[in-house]
CSV table of C-alpha atoms in Angstrom, one decimal:
chain,number,residue,atom,x,y,z
A,2,MET,CA,86.4,82.9,176.7
A,3,SER,CA,86.9,82.9,180.5
A,4,ALA,CA,83.5,84.0,181.7
A,5,LEU,CA,79.8,84.0,180.7
A,6,LYS,CA,78.0,87.3,180.2
A,7,VAL,CA,74.5,87.0,181.7
A,8,LEU,CA,71.5,89.4,181.8
A,9,ILE,CA,68.9,88.7,184.6
A,10,SER,CA,65.6,90.6,184.3
A,11,GLY,CA,63.9,90.8,187.7
A,12,GLY,CA,65.2,91.9,191.1
A,13,GLY,CA,62.8,90.1,193.4
A,14,ILE,CA,63.8,86.7,194.9
A,15,ALA,CA,64.9,84.5,192.1
A,16,GLY,CA,67.0,87.2,190.2
A,17,PRO,CA,69.4,88.1,193.0
A,18,ALA,CA,69.7,84.5,194.0
A,19,LEU,CA,70.8,83.5,190.5
A,20,ALA,CA,73.1,86.5,190.4
A,21,TYR,CA,74.8,85.2,193.5
A,22,TRP,CA,75.4,81.6,192.3
A,23,LEU,CA,76.6,82.7,188.9
A,24,SER,CA,78.9,85.3,190.4
A,25,LEU,CA,80.8,82.4,192.1
A,26,THR,CA,81.7,81.1,188.6
A,27,GLY,CA,83.2,84.4,187.5
A,28,ALA,CA,80.3,85.2,185.2
A,29,LYS,CA,79.7,88.9,184.3
A,30,ILE,CA,76.2,89.6,185.4
A,31,THR,CA,73.8,92.5,184.8
A,32,LEU,CA,70.8,92.4,187.1
A,33,LEU,CA,67.8,94.5,185.9
A,34,GLU,CA,65.0,95.9,188.1
A,35,ARG,CA,62.3,98.0,186.5
A,36,SER,CA,61.7,99.9,189.8
A,37,ARG,CA,63.9,102.8,190.4
A,38,CYS,CA,65.3,101.3,193.5
A,39,LEU,CA,65.2,98.1,195.5
A,40,ARG,CA,61.6,97.0,195.6
A,41,LEU,CA,61.1,96.2,199.2
A,42,ASP,CA,57.3,96.2,199.4
A,43,GLY,CA,55.2,93.1,199.8
A,44,GLN,CA,54.0,91.1,202.7
A,45,GLN,CA,55.1,88.1,204.8
A,46,VAL,CA,56.5,85.2,203.0
A,47,ASP,CA,57.7,81.8,204.2
A,48,ILE,CA,60.5,79.4,203.2
A,49,ARG,CA,59.3,76.0,204.0
A,50,ALA,CA,60.7,73.4,201.6
A,51,PRO,CA,63.6,71.4,203.1
A,52,GLN,CA,65.6,71.9,199.9
A,53,ALA,CA,65.3,75.7,200.2
A,54,ILE,CA,66.3,75.6,203.9
A,55,GLU,CA,69.4,73.6,202.9
A,56,LEU,CA,70.2,76.1,200.2
A,57,MET,CA,70.1,79.0,202.7
A,58,ARG,CA,72.7,77.1,204.7
A,59,ARG,CA,74.9,76.7,201.6
A,60,MET,CA,74.5,80.4,200.9
A,61,GLY,CA,75.5,81.3,204.4
A,62,ILE,CA,72.3,83.2,205.1
A,63,LEU,CA,70.3,80.8,207.2
A,64,GLU,CA,70.8,82.6,210.5
A,65,ARG,CA,70.4,86.0,208.9
A,66,VAL,CA,67.0,85.0,207.6
A,67,ARG,CA,66.1,83.5,211.0
A,68,ALA,CA,67.2,86.7,212.8
A,69,ALA,CA,65.2,88.9,210.4
A,70,GLY,CA,62.1,86.7,210.7
A,71,VAL,CA,58.8,87.9,212.2
A,72,SER,CA,57.6,86.9,215.6
A,73,GLU,CA,54.4,85.1,214.5
A,74,LEU,CA,53.3,82.6,217.1
A,75,GLY,CA,51.1,80.6,214.8
A,76,MET,CA,47.8,80.6,213.0
A,77,GLN,CA,44.3,80.7,214.4
A,78,LEU,CA,40.8,80.5,213.0
A,79,VAL,CA,38.1,82.6,214.5
A,80,ASP,CA,34.4,82.6,214.0
A,81,TYR,CA,32.0,85.4,212.9
A,82,ASN,CA,32.2,87.0,216.4
A,83,GLY,CA,36.0,86.7,216.7
A,84,ARG,CA,36.0,83.7,219.0
A,85,PRO,CA,39.0,81.4,218.5
A,86,ARG,CA,38.1,78.0,217.1
A,87,ALA,CA,41.5,76.4,216.4
A,88,PHE,CA,45.1,77.3,216.9
A,89,PHE,CA,48.2,75.9,215.1
A,90,PRO,CA,51.5,77.0,216.6
A,91,VAL,CA,54.6,77.9,214.6
A,92,ALA,CA,56.8,75.0,213.4
A,93,PRO,CA,59.4,74.1,216.1
A,94,ARG,CA,62.9,75.4,215.4
A,95,GLY,CA,65.0,72.8,213.6
A,96,SER,CA,62.2,70.2,213.5
A,97,GLN,CA,61.8,70.2,209.7
A,98,ALA,CA,58.0,70.2,210.5
A,99,GLN,CA,55.8,72.2,208.2
A,100,SER,CA,53.0,74.0,210.1
A,101,PHE,CA,50.9,76.8,208.7
A,102,THR,CA,53.4,79.2,210.2
A,103,SER,CA,56.9,78.2,209.0
A,104,GLU,CA,60.0,78.3,211.1
A,105,PHE,CA,61.2,80.8,208.5
A,106,GLU,CA,58.6,83.6,208.2
A,107,ILE,CA,60.1,86.9,206.9
A,108,MET,CA,58.9,90.1,205.3
A,109,ARG,CA,59.5,90.0,201.5
A,110,GLY,CA,61.6,93.2,201.6
A,111,GLU,CA,63.9,91.8,204.3
A,112,LEU,CA,64.6,88.7,202.2
A,113,VAL,CA,65.3,90.8,199.2
A,114,LYS,CA,67.9,92.9,201.1
A,115,ILE,CA,69.6,89.7,202.4
A,116,LEU,CA,69.9,88.3,198.9
A,117,TYR,CA,71.1,91.6,197.4
A,118,GLY,CA,73.7,91.7,200.2
A,119,LEU,CA,75.3,88.6,198.9
A,120,THR,CA,76.7,90.4,195.9
A,121,ASP,CA,77.3,93.9,197.4
A,122,ASN,CA,80.6,95.2,196.2
A,123,ASN,CA,81.0,92.3,193.8
A,124,GLN,CA,82.6,93.6,190.6
A,125,ASN,CA,81.1,90.8,188.6
A,126,VAL,CA,77.5,92.0,189.3
A,127,LYS,CA,76.2,95.2,187.8
A,128,ARG,CA,72.7,96.4,188.9
A,129,LEU,CA,70.5,98.5,186.7
A,130,PHE,CA,67.3,100.1,188.2
A,131,GLY,CA,64.5,101.8,186.4
A,132,THR,CA,64.7,99.9,183.2
A,133,SER,CA,63.7,96.6,181.6
A,134,ILE,CA,64.1,94.6,178.4
A,135,ASP,CA,62.3,96.2,175.4
A,136,SER,CA,63.1,93.4,172.9
A,137,PHE,CA,65.8,90.9,171.9
A,138,THR,CA,67.0,88.6,169.1
A,139,GLN,CA,69.4,85.7,169.3
A,140,ASP,CA,71.8,84.0,166.9
A,141,SER,CA,71.4,80.5,165.6
A,142,GLU,CA,72.0,77.7,168.1
A,143,ASN,CA,74.5,76.3,165.6
A,144,ASP,CA,76.8,79.3,166.3
A,145,PRO,CA,79.0,78.1,169.3
A,146,ARG,CA,79.7,81.7,170.3
A,147,GLY,CA,76.3,83.2,169.4
A,148,ARG,CA,74.7,85.9,171.5
A,149,VAL,CA,71.4,87.4,172.5
A,150,ARG,CA,71.1,91.0,171.3
A,151,VAL,CA,69.1,93.0,173.8
A,152,ARG,CA,67.5,96.4,173.4
A,153,PHE,CA,66.6,98.1,176.7
A,154,GLU,CA,63.7,100.5,177.3
A,155,GLY,CA,65.9,103.5,176.9
A,156,GLY,CA,67.2,102.4,173.6
A,157,GLU,CA,70.6,101.1,174.7
A,158,MET,CA,71.8,97.8,173.2
A,159,ASP,CA,74.1,95.0,174.5
A,160,ASP,CA,74.9,91.4,173.8
A,161,PHE,CA,74.8,88.5,176.3
A,162,ASP,CA,75.5,84.7,176.3
A,163,LEU,CA,72.4,84.1,178.5
A,164,VAL,CA,69.3,86.0,179.3
A,165,VAL,CA,67.1,85.0,182.2
A,166,GLY,CA,63.6,86.2,182.8
A,167,ALA,CA,62.9,86.3,186.5
A,168,ASP,CA,60.3,89.0,186.1
A,169,GLY,CA,57.2,87.5,187.7
A,170,ILE,CA,54.0,85.8,186.8
A,171,GLY,CA,53.2,88.4,184.1
A,172,SER,CA,56.8,88.1,182.7
A,173,LYS,CA,57.5,90.4,179.8
A,174,THR,CA,60.6,88.3,179.0
A,175,ARG,CA,58.4,85.2,178.7
A,176,ARG,CA,56.1,87.0,176.2
A,177,ALA,CA,59.1,88.1,174.1
A,178,MET,CA,60.7,84.6,174.3
A,179,LEU,CA,57.6,82.8,173.1
A,180,GLY,CA,57.0,85.4,170.3
A,181,SER,CA,54.6,84.3,167.6
A,182,SER,CA,55.1,80.6,168.0
A,183,ALA,CA,52.2,78.1,168.3
A,184,ASP,CA,52.9,78.0,172.0
A,185,ALA,CA,52.8,81.8,172.5
A,186,SER,CA,49.3,81.9,174.1
A,187,ASP,CA,49.3,83.3,177.7
A,188,PRO,CA,50.3,80.4,180.0
A,189,ARG,CA,48.6,81.9,183.0
A,190,ARG,CA,45.6,79.9,184.2
A,191,SER,CA,43.1,81.4,186.6
A,192,LEU,CA,42.3,79.3,189.7
A,193,GLY,CA,39.1,81.1,190.2
A,194,GLY,CA,40.0,83.3,193.1
A,195,TYR,CA,41.6,86.5,194.3
A,196,VAL,CA,44.0,87.6,197.1
A,197,GLY,CA,45.0,91.0,198.4
A,198,TYR,CA,46.4,92.8,201.4
A,199,PHE,CA,46.9,96.3,202.8
A,200,SER,CA,48.3,97.7,206.1
A,201,ILE,CA,46.5,99.6,208.9
A,202,PRO,CA,47.7,101.0,212.3
A,203,SER,CA,47.9,98.2,214.9
A,204,ASP,CA,45.8,98.3,218.1
A,205,PRO,CA,48.0,96.8,220.8
A,206,LYS,CA,44.9,96.0,222.9
A,207,ILE,CA,43.5,93.5,220.4
A,208,ASP,CA,46.0,92.7,217.7
A,209,GLU,CA,48.2,89.6,218.4
A,210,TYR,CA,51.3,88.2,216.8
A,211,LYS,CA,49.2,85.5,215.3
A,212,ALA,CA,48.0,84.9,211.8
A,213,THR,CA,44.2,85.2,212.3
A,214,PHE,CA,41.6,84.2,209.7
A,215,CYS,CA,37.9,84.4,209.7
A,216,HIS,CA,35.8,82.5,207.1
A,217,LEU,CA,32.7,84.2,205.9
A,218,PRO,CA,29.8,82.8,203.8
A,219,GLY,CA,30.3,83.1,200.1
A,220,SER,CA,33.8,81.6,200.0
A,221,ARG,CA,35.3,84.7,201.6
A,222,ILE,CA,38.2,84.9,204.1
A,223,LEU,CA,39.3,87.9,206.0
A,224,GLY,CA,42.6,87.7,207.9
A,225,SER,CA,45.3,89.6,209.6
A,226,ARG,CA,49.0,89.1,210.4
A,227,LYS,CA,51.3,91.2,212.6
A,228,ASP,CA,55.1,91.5,211.9
A,229,CYS,CA,55.8,94.7,213.9
A,230,ASP,CA,54.3,96.7,216.8
A,231,GLU,CA,53.0,99.6,214.6
A,232,LEU,CA,51.2,97.9,211.8
A,233,LEU,CA,48.6,95.2,211.1
A,234,ARG,CA,48.5,93.5,207.7
A,235,VAL,CA,45.0,92.8,206.5
A,236,TYR,CA,44.4,89.9,204.1
A,237,MET,CA,41.4,89.2,201.8
A,238,ILE,CA,41.0,85.9,200.0
A,239,LEU,CA,38.1,85.0,197.8
A,240,ARG,CA,37.1,82.1,195.7
A,241,GLY,CA,34.8,82.2,192.6
A,242,GLU,CA,34.5,84.8,189.8
A,243,HIS,CA,33.5,88.3,190.6
A,244,PRO,CA,32.8,90.6,187.5
A,245,THR,CA,33.1,93.8,189.5
A,246,LEU,CA,36.6,92.8,190.8
A,247,ASN,CA,37.7,91.8,187.3
A,248,ALA,CA,36.5,95.2,185.9
A,249,ALA,CA,38.3,97.1,188.7
A,250,LEU,CA,41.5,95.1,188.2
A,251,ASN,CA,41.4,95.6,184.4
A,252,SER,CA,40.8,99.4,184.9
A,253,GLY,CA,43.8,99.8,187.2
A,254,ASP,CA,41.8,102.3,189.2
A,255,GLN,CA,42.5,101.9,192.9
A,256,VAL,CA,39.4,103.8,194.0
A,257,GLN,CA,37.2,101.5,191.9
A,258,LEU,CA,39.1,98.4,193.2
A,259,LYS,CA,38.6,99.5,196.8
A,260,SER,CA,34.9,100.1,196.3
A,261,ALA,CA,34.5,96.6,194.7
A,262,ILE,CA,36.3,94.9,197.6
A,263,ALA,CA,34.3,96.8,200.2
A,264,ASP,CA,31.0,95.8,198.5
A,265,LEU,CA,32.0,92.1,198.7
A,266,TYR,CA,32.9,92.3,202.4
A,267,GLN,CA,30.0,94.5,203.6
A,268,SER,CA,28.1,91.6,205.2
A,269,GLY,CA,31.2,90.3,207.1
A,270,GLY,CA,31.7,89.8,210.8
A,271,TRP,CA,34.7,89.8,213.1
A,272,GLN,CA,36.7,93.0,212.4
A,273,CYS,CA,35.3,93.7,209.0
A,274,SER,CA,33.9,97.1,209.9
A,275,ARG,CA,37.3,98.3,211.2
A,276,PHE,CA,39.2,97.0,208.2
A,277,LEU,CA,36.8,98.4,205.6
A,278,GLU,CA,36.8,101.8,207.4
A,279,ALA,CA,40.6,101.9,206.9
A,280,LEU,CA,40.6,100.6,203.3
A,281,PRO,CA,39.9,103.9,201.4
A,282,GLY,CA,43.0,105.4,203.0
A,283,ALA,CA,45.3,102.5,202.4
A,284,ASP,CA,48.3,103.4,200.2
A,285,ASP,CA,49.8,99.9,199.9
A,286,LEU,CA,46.8,97.9,198.6
A,287,TYR,CA,47.8,95.0,196.5
A,288,PHE,CA,45.2,92.8,194.9
A,289,THR,CA,45.4,90.2,192.2
A,290,ARG,CA,43.9,87.1,190.7
A,291,ILE,CA,45.0,83.7,191.9
A,292,GLU,CA,46.8,82.2,188.9
A,293,GLN,CA,49.3,79.5,187.9
A,294,VAL,CA,51.8,79.6,185.1
A,295,ARG,CA,51.5,76.4,183.1
A,296,LEU,CA,54.1,76.3,180.3
A,297,PRO,CA,54.1,73.3,178.0
A,298,LYS,CA,57.0,70.9,178.6
A,299,GLY,CA,60.2,72.2,177.0
A,300,LEU,CA,59.3,75.9,177.2
A,301,TRP,CA,61.1,77.0,180.3
A,302,SER,CA,63.7,78.1,177.8
A,303,LYS,CA,64.2,78.9,174.2
A,304,GLY,CA,67.8,78.9,172.9
A,305,ARG,CA,69.8,81.2,175.1
A,306,VAL,CA,66.8,82.7,176.9
A,307,ALA,CA,65.5,81.0,180.1
A,308,LEU,CA,62.7,81.6,182.6
A,309,LEU,CA,63.0,81.4,186.3
A,310,GLY,CA,60.8,81.6,189.4
A,311,ASP,CA,57.2,82.8,188.9
A,312,ALA,CA,57.9,83.5,185.2
A,313,ALA,CA,58.3,79.8,184.6
A,314,TYR,CA,56.2,78.1,187.3
A,315,GLY,CA,54.4,80.7,189.3
A,316,HIS,CA,51.5,80.0,191.6
A,317,THR,CA,49.9,83.0,193.3
A,318,ALA,CA,49.8,82.4,197.1
A,319,GLY,CA,50.8,78.8,196.4
A,320,GLY,CA,53.0,78.6,199.5
A,321,TYR,CA,56.3,77.6,197.7
A,322,GLY,CA,57.0,80.7,195.6
A,323,CYS,CA,60.1,81.8,197.5
A,324,ALA,CA,61.4,78.3,198.1
A,325,TRP,CA,61.2,77.3,194.5
A,326,SER,CA,62.7,80.6,193.3
A,327,LEU,CA,65.8,79.9,195.5
A,328,VAL,CA,66.0,76.3,194.3
A,329,GLY,CA,65.4,77.0,190.7
A,330,ALA,CA,68.1,79.7,190.7
A,331,TYR,CA,70.6,77.2,192.1
A,332,VAL,CA,69.7,74.4,189.7
A,333,LEU,CA,69.9,76.7,186.6
A,334,ALA,CA,73.2,78.2,187.7
A,335,GLY,CA,74.6,74.8,188.5
A,336,GLU,CA,73.6,73.1,185.2
A,337,VAL,CA,74.9,76.0,183.1
A,338,ALA,CA,78.2,76.3,185.0
A,339,THR,CA,78.8,72.6,184.9
A,340,LEU,CA,78.6,72.5,181.1
A,341,PHE,CA,80.5,75.7,180.6
A,342,GLN,CA,83.4,74.5,182.7
A,343,LYS,CA,83.7,71.4,180.5
A,344,ASN,CA,83.7,73.4,177.2
A,345,LYS,CA,84.4,77.1,177.5
A,346,SER,CA,84.9,77.4,173.7
A,347,SER,CA,81.1,77.0,173.2
A,348,PRO,CA,79.0,79.1,175.6
A,349,THR,CA,76.0,78.4,173.4
A,350,ALA,CA,76.1,74.7,174.1
A,351,ALA,CA,76.5,75.4,177.9
A,352,VAL,CA,73.5,77.8,178.2
A,353,VAL,CA,71.2,76.0,175.8
A,354,GLN,CA,71.7,72.5,177.1
A,355,GLY,CA,72.1,73.8,180.7
A,356,ALA,CA,68.7,75.5,180.6
A,357,ARG,CA,67.1,72.3,179.2
A,358,ASN,CA,68.8,70.2,182.0
A,359,TYR,CA,67.5,72.7,184.6
A,360,GLU,CA,63.9,72.2,183.4
A,361,GLU,CA,64.3,68.4,183.2
A,362,LYS,CA,65.6,68.2,186.8
A,363,PHE,CA,63.4,70.7,188.5
A,364,ARG,CA,60.1,70.8,186.6
A,365,PRO,CA,58.6,67.7,188.3
A,366,ILE,CA,59.2,69.3,191.7
A,367,ALA,CA,58.2,72.9,190.9
A,368,THR,CA,54.9,71.8,189.2
A,369,ALA,CA,54.0,69.0,191.5
A,370,SER,CA,51.0,70.9,193.0
A,371,GLN,CA,49.7,72.3,189.8
A,372,SER,CA,46.9,69.7,189.4
A,373,GLY,CA,45.0,71.2,192.3
A,374,ASN,CA,42.4,69.5,194.6
A,375,PRO,CA,38.8,70.7,194.0
A,376,TRP,CA,37.5,68.8,197.1
A,377,LEU,CA,40.1,70.5,199.3
A,378,ASP,CA,39.3,73.9,197.9
A,379,SER,CA,35.6,73.5,198.6
A,380,MET,CA,36.4,72.5,202.2
A,381,LEU,CA,38.8,75.4,202.8
A,382,PHE,CA,36.6,78.0,201.2
A,383,PRO,CA,33.0,77.0,202.2
A,384,LYS,CA,30.1,78.9,200.7
A,385,TRP,CA,27.6,78.3,203.5
A,386,LYS,CA,27.6,78.7,207.3
A,387,MET,CA,27.2,74.9,207.7
A,388,GLY,CA,30.5,74.5,205.7
A,389,ILE,CA,32.3,77.0,208.0
A,390,TRP,CA,31.0,75.1,211.1
A,391,PHE,CA,32.3,71.8,209.7
A,392,LEU,CA,35.7,73.4,208.8
A,393,HIS,CA,36.0,74.7,212.4
A,394,ARG,CA,35.2,71.3,213.9
A,395,TYR,CA,37.7,69.6,211.6
A,396,ALA,CA,40.4,72.3,212.3
A,397,LYS,CA,40.0,71.9,216.1
A,398,MET,CA,40.5,68.1,215.7
A,399,ALA,CA,43.5,68.6,213.4
A,400,SER,CA,45.0,71.0,216.0
A,401,TYR,CA,44.6,68.5,218.8
A,402,LEU,CA,46.2,65.8,216.7
A,403,GLN,CA,48.9,68.2,215.5
A,404,LEU,CA,48.2,67.3,211.9
A,405,ASP,CA,49.4,70.7,210.9
A,406,GLN,CA,53.0,69.6,211.7
A,407,ARG,CA,52.7,67.2,208.8
A,408,ALA,CA,51.8,69.9,206.3
A,409,GLY,CA,54.2,70.5,203.5
A,410,PRO,CA,55.3,69.0,200.2
A,411,ASP,CA,54.3,65.5,199.2
A,412,LYS,CA,56.6,62.6,199.8
A,413,LYS,CA,58.2,62.6,196.4
A,414,THR,CA,58.9,66.3,196.6
A,415,ALA,CA,60.2,66.1,200.2
A,416,LYS,CA,62.6,63.3,199.3
A,417,TRP,CA,64.0,65.0,196.2
A,418,GLN,CA,67.7,65.5,196.7
A,419,LEU,CA,69.2,68.9,196.1
A,420,PRO,CA,72.1,68.6,193.6
A,421,TYR,CA,75.6,69.5,194.6
A,422,TYR,CA,77.5,71.5,191.9
A,423,ALA,CA,81.3,71.6,192.4
A,424,GLU,CA,81.4,74.5,189.9
A,425,LEU,CA,79.5,76.7,192.3
A,426,LYS,CA,82.6,77.2,194.4
A,427,GLY,CA,82.1,78.9,197.7
A,428,GLN,CA,78.9,77.0,198.7
A,429,MET,CA,79.0,75.2,202.0
A,430,LYS,CA,78.8,71.4,202.1
């Protein structure tokens, strides 16, 4: 055998990144995306971990990401009447600082296009749109040349040495991988909140290239971000449990969901009236619960099937989703490629142990923030006006002292060294 045959389910960030790294080894890759075309929707994302920034350099896309970035000047907090209370400027270029607006802020769709572009015209990478995995079975791990037998939604069948689920926080691949085992319960854990966004026409007289957030009583936040002259992106973040929102999300009815959101923001200030007036006509509303994926140790993979990105360690609006998707893809590819290069006669050994090594190396980093901080949550999402007043005072002081420039991963995570895999030929040193 001269090359691995790999199936990657999910064409967001992690999937095409993994396809790129594995393509450097000569692997034959099929990249699945359930949408009928490139899914370029989504809002502004940031890439803030130093390891992910280094990876973009190794991939040769650092300057492309920088050039495609939005022109956000920073983040400001405003009060009920829209008066600025604190401002945190964008992280200085090349400083490695981690402010609330990263040096690398980019629309999700732009990042997806850049990552797909890495394997354009690559004969080792086949892309399939409008389909997904229906089911799969795999041979015993004792079989050195065993395969995963995959059935696709349309009924087609194919065999692979490795199957990777990079299909998001609600991963269908993860559900199939866990099957009926004792650990098969849904690993998603609610963090007691919601986040959503939609787009409205921008008003050049009042809308700035600043991320602007207004705290409202009841642990509600209303925000806006501007990435182009024509549109303003409206954000809604809530803490606590809201039965009407849960019912609307479960129903899948956009009209019901918009009504539930409007009811919760009726008593808001700042530009609440303007945003709610535009909400019924919004055709890009996205709204979801804030969740984490907490898989028991050892369950990022099972045999020849592995999980990557949000499917393995997702955290809705956690701040490191894109960064850890890029890093995880690199580590998984490197570990599998290293073992396969040593013993090409047993692809089973390479993918099974490689996936385990990937979890062992990267899990402590990817899950470092999963414990949460209830005290910090209560401060950032105050229930009462007095709490909002205190938050604004603290934010003003933090801005003056430039404490935002110290934001970012903890010391252990920041110091973690990105591995170098000689087998991923083509990467830049």
